[in-house]
């Protein structure tokens, strides 16, 4: 049997990438690992459990209906981080404001605990996205300033995709590695070491229902994809669409429209973490005119257009 490397072994081994590291970041990744397993378990039996499926009956700060699993995953990830101690505050899609832990932790985390919520009830892949920054403020509590750092300051970023199998993919700025959950032993095992994305691909992912709201440039690009007989693939779960395109080569676009010039996706906990992973894998991520990770955030729940995936495709879409 081939050697199996578990995520925990890998995290310990890679701690050497950070000279002088105290192990806090490793601990934090461990908290994500555990929460991911629990969300995976709940998502897998969602169809059987009335208390997991369906709407919670509340809205988040962006006026979106919260699903029960959104709230469950949010509470769980926050609980895991609170008990673990390296994180002093979290900004989540599901919380209006920063959640403080008052524990002196040196990191802050942004997250979308359950991405693709509209797919929960219909048994389609969903995900979790997270991003880790060093705290830069020095007062008693973390401040907005800690969360409004550009994506280029991310210490680590990752996602979990709850699909036909559950995978955790992350980067600490030294390449991208992917781990698949083996449910029989309850362990994430290194399945995709040193992930890279093809520079070109044949898949374009965009909600074409919005075609007539897009700019001429985006419409031209879509036309061009059709002329080249590319494959249109759109799951409606950013993590799952991104993951597929990362492996196969492709581009995911969520552009702005006249009505919503900044599109739908959020800079801090959707665009930035996936941009770091895309770049670390050799791909690219822009908002249509500039690199996502160079944007200076101004708000916690700020939205931004997103063009992400294979480098040549993102460049072409920007020029169209
Ligand atoms: P969510 O974080 O509330 O689930 O919303 C983000 C999701 C992405 O996962 C997905 O790519 C996009 O919204 C789909 O939006 P649309 O239905 O407008 O195409
Ligand atoms: Mg989301």
mmCIF file of C-alpha atoms and ligand atoms in Angstrom:
data_model
loop_
_atom_site.group_PDB
_atom_site.id
_atom_site.type_symbol
_atom_site.label_atom_id
_atom_site.label_comp_id
_atom_site.label_asym_id
_atom_site.label_seq_id
_atom_site.Cartn_x
_atom_site.Cartn_y
_atom_site.Cartn_z
ATOM 1 C CA UNK A 1 0.000 0.000 0.000
ATOM 2 C CA UNK A 2 1.249 3.491 -0.873
ATOM 3 C CA UNK A 3 2.329 5.776 1.975
ATOM 4 C CA UNK A 4 -0.519 7.814 3.428
ATOM 5 C CA UNK A 5 0.164 11.257 4.815
ATOM 6 C CA UNK A 6 -2.512 12.732 7.046
ATOM 7 C CA UNK A 7 -3.327 16.428 7.248
ATOM 8 C CA UNK A 8 -2.105 16.603 10.840
ATOM 9 C CA UNK A 9 1.258 15.061 9.899
ATOM 10 C CA UNK A 10 1.529 17.465 6.984
ATOM 11 C CA UNK A 11 0.734 20.526 9.123
ATOM 12 C CA UNK A 12 3.422 19.588 11.651
ATOM 13 C CA UNK A 13 5.954 18.895 8.893
ATOM 14 C CA UNK A 14 5.257 22.254 7.202
ATOM 15 C CA UNK A 15 5.570 24.255 10.404
ATOM 16 C CA UNK A 16 9.264 24.462 9.486
ATOM 17 C CA UNK A 17 8.261 26.764 6.575
ATOM 18 C CA UNK A 18 7.816 29.498 9.178
ATOM 19 C CA UNK A 19 11.042 30.058 11.068
ATOM 20 C CA UNK A 20 10.286 30.952 14.680
ATOM 21 C CA UNK A 21 6.642 29.918 14.335
ATOM 22 C CA UNK A 22 4.976 29.162 17.648
ATOM 23 C CA UNK A 23 2.631 26.532 16.209
ATOM 24 C CA UNK A 24 -0.425 28.795 16.553
ATOM 25 C CA UNK A 25 -1.134 28.680 12.854
ATOM 26 C CA UNK A 26 -0.855 24.898 12.887
ATOM 27 C CA UNK A 27 -3.312 24.760 15.790
ATOM 28 C CA UNK A 28 -5.679 26.973 13.898
ATOM 29 C CA UNK A 29 -5.592 24.760 10.820
ATOM 30 C CA UNK A 30 -6.324 21.869 13.138
ATOM 31 C CA UNK A 31 -9.476 23.663 14.348
ATOM 32 C CA UNK A 32 -10.629 24.034 10.731
ATOM 33 C CA UNK A 33 -9.911 20.376 10.114
ATOM 34 C CA UNK A 34 -12.159 19.264 12.948
ATOM 35 C CA UNK A 35 -14.985 21.673 12.105
ATOM 36 C CA UNK A 36 -14.802 20.536 8.471
ATOM 37 C CA UNK A 37 -15.328 16.914 9.501
ATOM 38 C CA UNK A 38 -18.363 17.801 11.575
ATOM 39 C CA UNK A 39 -19.955 19.968 8.850
ATOM 40 C CA UNK A 40 -19.246 17.188 6.356
ATOM 41 C CA UNK A 41 -21.040 14.688 8.599
ATOM 42 C CA UNK A 42 -24.043 16.993 9.013
ATOM 43 C CA UNK A 43 -24.202 17.853 5.292
ATOM 44 C CA UNK A 44 -24.100 14.156 4.400
ATOM 45 C CA UNK A 45 -27.133 13.303 6.460
ATOM 46 C CA UNK A 46 -28.977 16.575 5.784
ATOM 47 C CA UNK A 47 -31.767 14.849 3.845
ATOM 48 C CA UNK A 48 -32.592 12.726 6.897
ATOM 49 C CA UNK A 49 -32.585 15.486 9.487
ATOM 50 C CA UNK A 50 -35.410 17.995 9.535
ATOM 51 C CA UNK A 51 -33.379 20.190 11.888
ATOM 52 C CA UNK A 52 -30.608 20.619 9.274
ATOM 53 C CA UNK A 53 -32.553 21.207 6.052
ATOM 54 C CA UNK A 54 -34.371 24.388 5.157
ATOM 55 C CA UNK A 55 -34.435 28.043 6.038
ATOM 56 C CA UNK A 56 -33.621 29.275 9.525
ATOM 57 C CA UNK A 57 -36.193 32.050 9.217
ATOM 58 C CA UNK A 58 -33.614 34.804 9.655
ATOM 59 C CA UNK A 59 -31.624 37.039 7.292
ATOM 60 C CA UNK A 60 -27.948 37.910 7.356
ATOM 61 C CA UNK A 61 -26.597 41.451 7.128
ATOM 62 C CA UNK A 62 -26.845 41.303 3.343
ATOM 63 C CA UNK A 63 -30.572 40.557 3.473
ATOM 64 C CA UNK A 64 -30.087 36.930 2.380
ATOM 65 C CA UNK A 65 -32.183 34.117 3.885
ATOM 66 C CA UNK A 66 -30.049 32.068 6.281
ATOM 67 C CA UNK A 67 -30.307 28.303 5.985
ATOM 68 C CA UNK A 68 -30.154 26.095 9.083
ATOM 69 C CA UNK A 69 -26.848 24.630 7.912
ATOM 70 C CA UNK A 70 -25.430 28.174 7.392
ATOM 71 C CA UNK A 71 -26.117 28.954 11.023
ATOM 72 C CA UNK A 72 -24.939 25.548 12.257
ATOM 73 C CA UNK A 73 -21.629 25.789 10.352
ATOM 74 C CA UNK A 74 -21.074 29.373 11.447
ATOM 75 C CA UNK A 75 -21.591 28.528 15.126
ATOM 76 C CA UNK A 76 -19.379 25.470 14.850
ATOM 77 C CA UNK A 77 -16.399 27.160 13.153
ATOM 78 C CA UNK A 78 -16.609 30.039 15.628
ATOM 79 C CA UNK A 79 -16.780 27.639 18.598
ATOM 80 C CA UNK A 80 -13.755 25.678 17.354
ATOM 81 C CA UNK A 81 -11.704 28.834 16.889
ATOM 82 C CA UNK A 82 -12.771 30.293 20.220
ATOM 83 C CA UNK A 83 -11.626 27.211 22.150
ATOM 84 C CA UNK A 84 -8.399 26.970 20.201
ATOM 85 C CA UNK A 85 -6.926 30.350 21.169
ATOM 86 C CA UNK A 86 -4.791 31.572 18.226
ATOM 87 C CA UNK A 87 -7.588 33.737 16.796
ATOM 88 C CA UNK A 88 -8.769 36.845 18.595
ATOM 89 C CA UNK A 89 -11.625 37.801 16.256
ATOM 90 C CA UNK A 90 -13.622 36.542 13.286
ATOM 91 C CA UNK A 91 -15.583 38.219 10.492
ATOM 92 C CA UNK A 92 -18.168 35.934 8.948
ATOM 93 C CA UNK A 93 -20.700 36.243 6.162
ATOM 94 C CA UNK A 94 -23.312 35.267 8.735
ATOM 95 C CA UNK A 95 -22.494 37.901 11.382
ATOM 96 C CA UNK A 96 -23.191 41.609 10.930
ATOM 97 C CA UNK A 97 -20.161 42.618 12.980
ATOM 98 C CA UNK A 98 -16.797 41.294 14.091
ATOM 99 C CA UNK A 99 -17.020 38.476 16.667
ATOM 100 C CA UNK A 100 -14.413 39.050 19.406
ATOM 101 C CA UNK A 101 -12.894 36.297 21.566
ATOM 102 C CA UNK A 102 -10.940 38.543 23.973
ATOM 103 C CA UNK A 103 -8.119 36.019 24.277
ATOM 104 C CA UNK A 104 -5.029 37.840 22.972
ATOM 105 C CA UNK A 105 -4.772 35.592 19.913
ATOM 106 C CA UNK A 106 -2.499 36.968 17.205
ATOM 107 C CA UNK A 107 -4.605 36.092 14.156
ATOM 108 C CA UNK A 108 -7.923 37.232 12.728
ATOM 109 C CA UNK A 109 -10.037 35.070 10.430
ATOM 110 C CA UNK A 110 -12.590 35.895 7.748
ATOM 111 C CA UNK A 111 -14.920 33.150 6.552
ATOM 112 C CA UNK A 112 -17.920 32.109 4.560
ATOM 113 C CA UNK A 113 -18.883 29.113 6.716
ATOM 114 C CA UNK A 114 -21.314 27.618 4.221
ATOM 115 C CA UNK A 115 -20.951 28.762 0.633
ATOM 116 C CA UNK A 116 -23.557 27.890 -1.970
ATOM 117 C CA UNK A 117 -26.377 27.734 0.586
ATOM 118 C CA UNK A 118 -29.057 27.554 -2.086
ATOM 119 C CA UNK A 119 -27.679 24.086 -2.938
ATOM 120 C CA UNK A 120 -28.011 22.568 0.562
ATOM 121 C CA UNK A 121 -31.589 21.380 0.205
ATOM 122 C CA UNK A 122 -31.038 19.879 -3.252
ATOM 123 C CA UNK A 123 -28.033 17.687 -2.452
ATOM 124 C CA UNK A 124 -25.529 19.649 -4.551
ATOM 125 C CA UNK A 125 -21.935 20.438 -3.521
ATOM 126 C CA UNK A 126 -21.390 23.234 -1.020
ATOM 127 C CA UNK A 127 -18.275 24.622 0.669
ATOM 128 C CA UNK A 128 -16.509 26.646 3.339
ATOM 129 C CA UNK A 129 -13.991 29.420 2.579
ATOM 130 C CA UNK A 130 -11.528 30.946 5.058
ATOM 131 C CA UNK A 131 -8.719 33.409 5.214
ATOM 132 C CA UNK A 132 -6.190 34.087 7.993
ATOM 133 C CA UNK A 133 -4.394 37.384 8.704
ATOM 134 C CA UNK A 134 -1.983 38.505 11.409
ATOM 135 C CA UNK A 135 -3.595 41.027 13.672
ATOM 136 C CA UNK A 136 -2.010 44.496 13.160
ATOM 137 C CA UNK A 137 -3.803 46.637 15.755
ATOM 138 C CA UNK A 138 -2.332 46.770 19.253
ATOM 139 C CA UNK A 139 -5.234 47.718 21.545
ATOM 140 C CA UNK A 140 -7.211 45.409 23.804
ATOM 141 C CA UNK A 141 -9.502 44.240 21.004
ATOM 142 C CA UNK A 142 -9.019 43.608 17.285
ATOM 143 C CA UNK A 143 -10.377 46.439 15.140
ATOM 144 C CA UNK A 144 -11.824 46.860 11.675
ATOM 145 C CA UNK A 145 -8.309 47.762 10.513
ATOM 146 C CA UNK A 146 -7.233 44.155 11.144
ATOM 147 C CA UNK A 147 -9.876 42.909 8.729
ATOM 148 C CA UNK A 148 -9.435 45.561 6.053
ATOM 149 C CA UNK A 149 -5.926 44.454 5.105
ATOM 150 C CA UNK A 150 -5.413 43.734 1.398
ATOM 151 C CA UNK A 151 -5.503 40.094 0.356
ATOM 152 C CA UNK A 152 -1.759 40.214 -0.300
ATOM 153 C CA UNK A 153 -1.348 40.194 3.520
ATOM 154 C CA UNK A 154 -3.087 36.834 3.968
ATOM 155 C CA UNK A 155 -1.013 34.380 5.990
ATOM 156 C CA UNK A 156 -3.065 31.422 4.847
ATOM 157 C CA UNK A 157 -6.266 30.710 2.973
ATOM 158 C CA UNK A 158 -8.293 27.648 2.230
ATOM 159 C CA UNK A 159 -11.571 26.056 1.339
ATOM 160 C CA UNK A 160 -13.436 22.885 2.053
ATOM 161 C CA UNK A 161 -15.653 21.377 -0.612
ATOM 162 C CA UNK A 162 -18.397 19.025 0.542
ATOM 163 C CA UNK A 163 -18.914 17.143 -2.712
ATOM 164 C CA UNK A 164 -18.839 13.541 -3.875
ATOM 165 C CA UNK A 165 -16.002 13.460 -1.370
ATOM 166 C CA UNK A 166 -15.015 16.104 1.181
ATOM 167 C CA UNK A 167 -11.766 17.911 0.433
ATOM 168 C CA UNK A 168 -9.792 20.528 2.305
ATOM 169 C CA UNK A 169 -7.451 22.636 0.165
ATOM 170 C CA UNK A 170 -5.177 25.285 1.640
ATOM 171 C CA UNK A 171 -2.114 27.400 1.147
ATOM 172 C CA UNK A 172 0.222 29.199 3.506
ATOM 173 C CA UNK A 173 1.962 30.920 0.588
ATOM 174 C CA UNK A 174 4.155 27.905 -0.170
ATOM 175 C CA UNK A 175 2.045 26.217 -2.849
ATOM 176 C CA UNK A 176 -1.357 24.583 -2.598
ATOM 177 C CA UNK A 177 -2.131 21.168 -1.149
ATOM 178 C CA UNK A 178 -5.377 19.231 -1.123
ATOM 179 C CA UNK A 179 -6.570 16.593 1.369
ATOM 180 C CA UNK A 180 -9.464 14.186 0.922
ATOM 181 C CA UNK A 181 -11.486 12.995 3.890
ATOM 182 C CA UNK A 182 -11.437 9.226 4.197
ATOM 183 C CA UNK A 183 -14.775 8.709 5.980
ATOM 184 C CA UNK A 184 -13.874 5.165 7.046
ATOM 185 C CA UNK A 185 -11.101 6.455 9.306
ATOM 186 C CA UNK A 186 -12.347 10.048 9.738
ATOM 187 C CA UNK A 187 -9.036 11.476 8.542
ATOM 188 C CA UNK A 188 -8.017 13.966 5.867
ATOM 189 C CA UNK A 189 -5.241 12.403 3.745
ATOM 190 C CA UNK A 190 -2.938 14.197 1.329
ATOM 191 C CA UNK A 191 -4.434 13.393 -2.071
ATOM 192 C CA UNK A 192 -3.415 16.423 -4.170
ATOM 193 C CA UNK A 193 0.121 17.529 -3.277
ATOM 194 C CA UNK A 194 1.503 20.687 -4.931
ATOM 195 C CA UNK A 195 -1.664 21.557 -6.855
ATOM 196 C CA UNK A 196 -1.231 23.629 -9.993
ATOM 197 C CA UNK A 197 -3.872 24.851 -12.407
ATOM 198 C CA UNK A 198 -3.523 24.632 -16.200
ATOM 199 C CA UNK A 199 -2.688 28.034 -17.743
ATOM 200 C CA UNK A 200 -5.501 27.534 -20.282
ATOM 201 C CA UNK A 201 -8.755 25.653 -20.008
ATOM 202 C CA UNK A 202 -11.949 24.794 -21.818
ATOM 203 C CA UNK A 203 -14.522 25.602 -19.148
ATOM 204 C CA UNK A 204 -16.269 28.899 -18.489
ATOM 205 C CA UNK A 205 -18.474 29.316 -15.428
ATOM 206 C CA UNK A 206 -20.894 32.234 -15.203
ATOM 207 C CA UNK A 207 -24.575 32.728 -14.436
ATOM 208 C CA UNK A 208 -25.669 33.354 -18.008
ATOM 209 C CA UNK A 209 -29.159 34.193 -16.817
ATOM 210 C CA UNK A 210 -27.691 37.635 -16.172
ATOM 211 C CA UNK A 211 -26.352 37.912 -19.773
ATOM 212 C CA UNK A 212 -28.313 41.037 -20.707
ATOM 213 C CA UNK A 213 -27.156 42.828 -17.559
ATOM 214 C CA UNK A 214 -23.456 42.295 -18.311
ATOM 215 C CA UNK A 215 -21.143 44.809 -19.969
ATOM 216 C CA UNK A 216 -20.418 44.519 -23.696
ATOM 217 C CA UNK A 217 -16.941 43.215 -22.810
ATOM 218 C CA UNK A 218 -18.269 40.312 -20.725
ATOM 219 C CA UNK A 219 -20.903 39.491 -23.350
ATOM 220 C CA UNK A 220 -18.217 39.477 -26.047
ATOM 221 C CA UNK A 221 -16.124 37.130 -23.932
ATOM 222 C CA UNK A 222 -19.062 34.730 -23.456
ATOM 223 C CA UNK A 223 -19.736 34.803 -27.209
ATOM 224 C CA UNK A 224 -16.112 34.004 -27.834
ATOM 225 C CA UNK A 225 -16.251 31.034 -25.426
ATOM 226 C CA UNK A 226 -19.226 29.680 -27.375
ATOM 227 C CA UNK A 227 -17.505 30.195 -30.729
ATOM 228 C CA UNK A 228 -14.595 28.198 -29.384
ATOM 229 C CA UNK A 229 -17.017 25.481 -28.274
ATOM 230 C CA UNK A 230 -15.923 25.664 -24.665
ATOM 231 C CA UNK A 231 -17.964 23.891 -21.992
ATOM 232 C CA UNK A 232 -20.342 25.947 -19.855
ATOM 233 C CA UNK A 233 -20.340 24.648 -16.275
ATOM 234 C CA UNK A 234 -22.026 26.503 -13.416
ATOM 235 C CA UNK A 235 -22.965 24.793 -10.168
ATOM 236 C CA UNK A 236 -23.912 27.935 -8.261
ATOM 237 C CA UNK A 237 -21.539 27.036 -5.396
ATOM 238 C CA UNK A 238 -18.444 29.169 -5.864
ATOM 239 C CA UNK A 239 -16.190 26.689 -4.047
ATOM 240 C CA UNK A 240 -17.289 23.776 -6.214
ATOM 241 C CA UNK A 241 -17.065 25.743 -9.468
ATOM 242 C CA UNK A 242 -13.656 27.092 -8.460
ATOM 243 C CA UNK A 243 -12.371 23.668 -7.391
ATOM 244 C CA UNK A 244 -13.355 22.015 -10.660
ATOM 245 C CA UNK A 245 -11.790 24.782 -12.737
ATOM 246 C CA UNK A 246 -8.628 24.695 -10.629
ATOM 247 C CA UNK A 247 -8.168 21.016 -11.394
ATOM 248 C CA UNK A 248 -9.264 21.030 -15.033
ATOM 249 C CA UNK A 249 -8.476 24.545 -16.219
ATOM 250 C CA UNK A 250 -11.197 27.143 -16.654
ATOM 251 C CA UNK A 251 -12.476 30.522 -15.627
ATOM 252 C CA UNK A 252 -15.184 31.560 -13.149
ATOM 253 C CA UNK A 253 -16.762 34.966 -13.660
ATOM 254 C CA UNK A 254 -19.140 36.892 -11.414
ATOM 255 C CA UNK A 255 -19.019 40.336 -12.989
ATOM 256 C CA UNK A 256 -20.776 43.508 -11.912
ATOM 257 C CA UNK A 257 -23.953 44.637 -13.636
ATOM 258 C CA UNK A 258 -25.464 48.095 -14.117
ATOM 259 C CA UNK A 259 -27.696 47.425 -11.092
ATOM 260 C CA UNK A 260 -24.971 45.789 -8.940
ATOM 261 C CA UNK A 261 -21.656 47.209 -10.181
ATOM 262 C CA UNK A 262 -19.754 45.197 -7.582
ATOM 263 C CA UNK A 263 -21.438 41.901 -8.392
ATOM 264 C CA UNK A 264 -22.483 39.560 -5.603
ATOM 265 C CA UNK A 265 -19.415 37.955 -4.093
ATOM 266 C CA UNK A 266 -17.652 39.295 -1.021
ATOM 267 C CA UNK A 267 -14.053 40.458 -1.122
ATOM 268 C CA UNK A 268 -12.936 39.463 2.376
ATOM 269 C CA UNK A 269 -14.195 35.923 2.652
ATOM 270 C CA UNK A 270 -14.882 34.748 -0.915
ATOM 271 C CA UNK A 271 -12.673 36.580 -3.439
ATOM 272 C CA UNK A 272 -9.457 37.086 -1.437
ATOM 273 C CA UNK A 273 -8.963 33.548 -0.092
ATOM 274 C CA UNK A 274 -9.715 31.941 -3.455
ATOM 275 C CA UNK A 275 -7.475 34.520 -5.168
ATOM 276 C CA UNK A 276 -4.559 33.490 -2.949
ATOM 277 C CA UNK A 277 -5.128 29.837 -3.778
ATOM 278 C CA UNK A 278 -5.522 30.567 -7.505
ATOM 279 C CA UNK A 279 -2.266 32.536 -7.607
ATOM 280 C CA UNK A 280 -0.387 29.978 -5.535
ATOM 281 C CA UNK A 281 -1.510 27.342 -8.040
ATOM 282 C CA UNK A 282 -0.322 29.452 -10.983
ATOM 283 C CA UNK A 283 -3.697 30.987 -11.857
ATOM 284 C CA UNK A 284 -4.950 34.506 -11.440
ATOM 285 C CA UNK A 285 -7.787 36.539 -9.917
ATOM 286 C CA UNK A 286 -8.939 40.043 -10.797
ATOM 287 C CA UNK A 287 -11.995 42.223 -10.400
ATOM 288 C CA UNK A 288 -12.000 42.847 -14.157
ATOM 289 C CA UNK A 289 -9.487 45.658 -13.955
ATOM 290 C CA UNK A 290 -7.059 44.955 -11.109
ATOM 291 C CA UNK A 291 -5.604 42.100 -9.075
ATOM 292 C CA UNK A 292 -8.055 41.060 -6.329
ATOM 293 C CA UNK A 293 -5.308 40.826 -3.694
ATOM 294 C CA UNK A 294 -4.201 44.439 -4.350
ATOM 295 C CA UNK A 295 -7.641 45.863 -3.595
ATOM 296 C CA UNK A 296 -7.791 47.884 -0.377
ATOM 297 C CA UNK A 297 -10.965 46.809 1.402
ATOM 298 C CA UNK A 298 -13.144 49.506 2.907
ATOM 299 C CA UNK A 299 -15.957 47.450 4.446
ATOM 300 C CA UNK A 300 -16.352 44.083 6.156
ATOM 301 C CA UNK A 301 -19.016 42.792 3.781
ATOM 302 C CA UNK A 302 -17.747 44.581 0.673
ATOM 303 C CA UNK A 303 -18.642 43.020 -2.667
ATOM 304 C CA UNK A 304 -16.437 42.868 -5.734
ATOM 305 C CA UNK A 305 -16.611 41.492 -9.276
ATOM 306 C CA UNK A 306 -14.586 38.295 -9.613
ATOM 307 C CA UNK A 307 -12.702 36.876 -12.633
ATOM 308 C CA UNK A 308 -10.737 33.870 -11.388
ATOM 309 C CA UNK A 309 -9.028 30.780 -12.742
ATOM 310 C CA UNK A 310 -6.579 29.890 -15.514
ATOM 311 C CA UNK A 311 -4.274 32.804 -16.185
ATOM 312 C CA UNK A 312 -4.709 33.113 -19.961
ATOM 313 C CA UNK A 313 -8.497 32.927 -19.660
ATOM 314 C CA UNK A 314 -8.704 35.580 -16.933
ATOM 315 C CA UNK A 315 -6.468 37.866 -19.020
ATOM 316 C CA UNK A 316 -8.589 37.370 -22.121
ATOM 317 C CA UNK A 317 -11.828 38.017 -20.223
ATOM 318 C CA UNK A 318 -10.375 41.269 -18.861
ATOM 319 C CA UNK A 319 -9.367 42.472 -22.322
ATOM 320 C CA UNK A 320 -12.677 41.579 -24.022
HETATM 321 P P1 LIG B 1 -23.689 32.424 -0.623
HETATM 322 O O1 LIG B 1 -22.358 32.688 0.037
HETATM 323 O O2 LIG B 1 -24.817 33.132 0.041
HETATM 324 O O3 LIG B 1 -23.960 30.981 -0.829
HETATM 325 O O4 LIG B 1 -23.630 33.127 -2.101
HETATM 326 C C1 LIG B 1 -22.539 32.949 -2.915
HETATM 327 C C2 LIG B 1 -22.901 32.046 -4.062
HETATM 328 C C3 LIG B 1 -21.713 31.441 -4.745
HETATM 329 O O5 LIG B 1 -21.359 30.235 -4.119
HETATM 330 C C4 LIG B 1 -22.228 31.203 -6.130
HETATM 331 O O6 LIG B 1 -21.200 31.084 -7.090
HETATM 332 C C5 LIG B 1 -23.092 32.398 -6.351
HETATM 333 O O7 LIG B 1 -23.520 32.807 -5.071
HETATM 334 C C6 LIG B 1 -24.284 32.076 -7.180
HETATM 335 O O8 LIG B 1 -25.028 33.224 -7.364
HETATM 336 P P2 LIG B 1 -26.130 33.317 -8.501
HETATM 337 O O9 LIG B 1 -27.269 32.462 -8.052
HETATM 338 O O10 LIG B 1 -26.483 34.776 -8.569
HETATM 339 O O11 LIG B 1 -25.527 32.826 -9.793
HETATM 340 MG MG1 LIG B 2 -20.617 32.407 -0.259
#
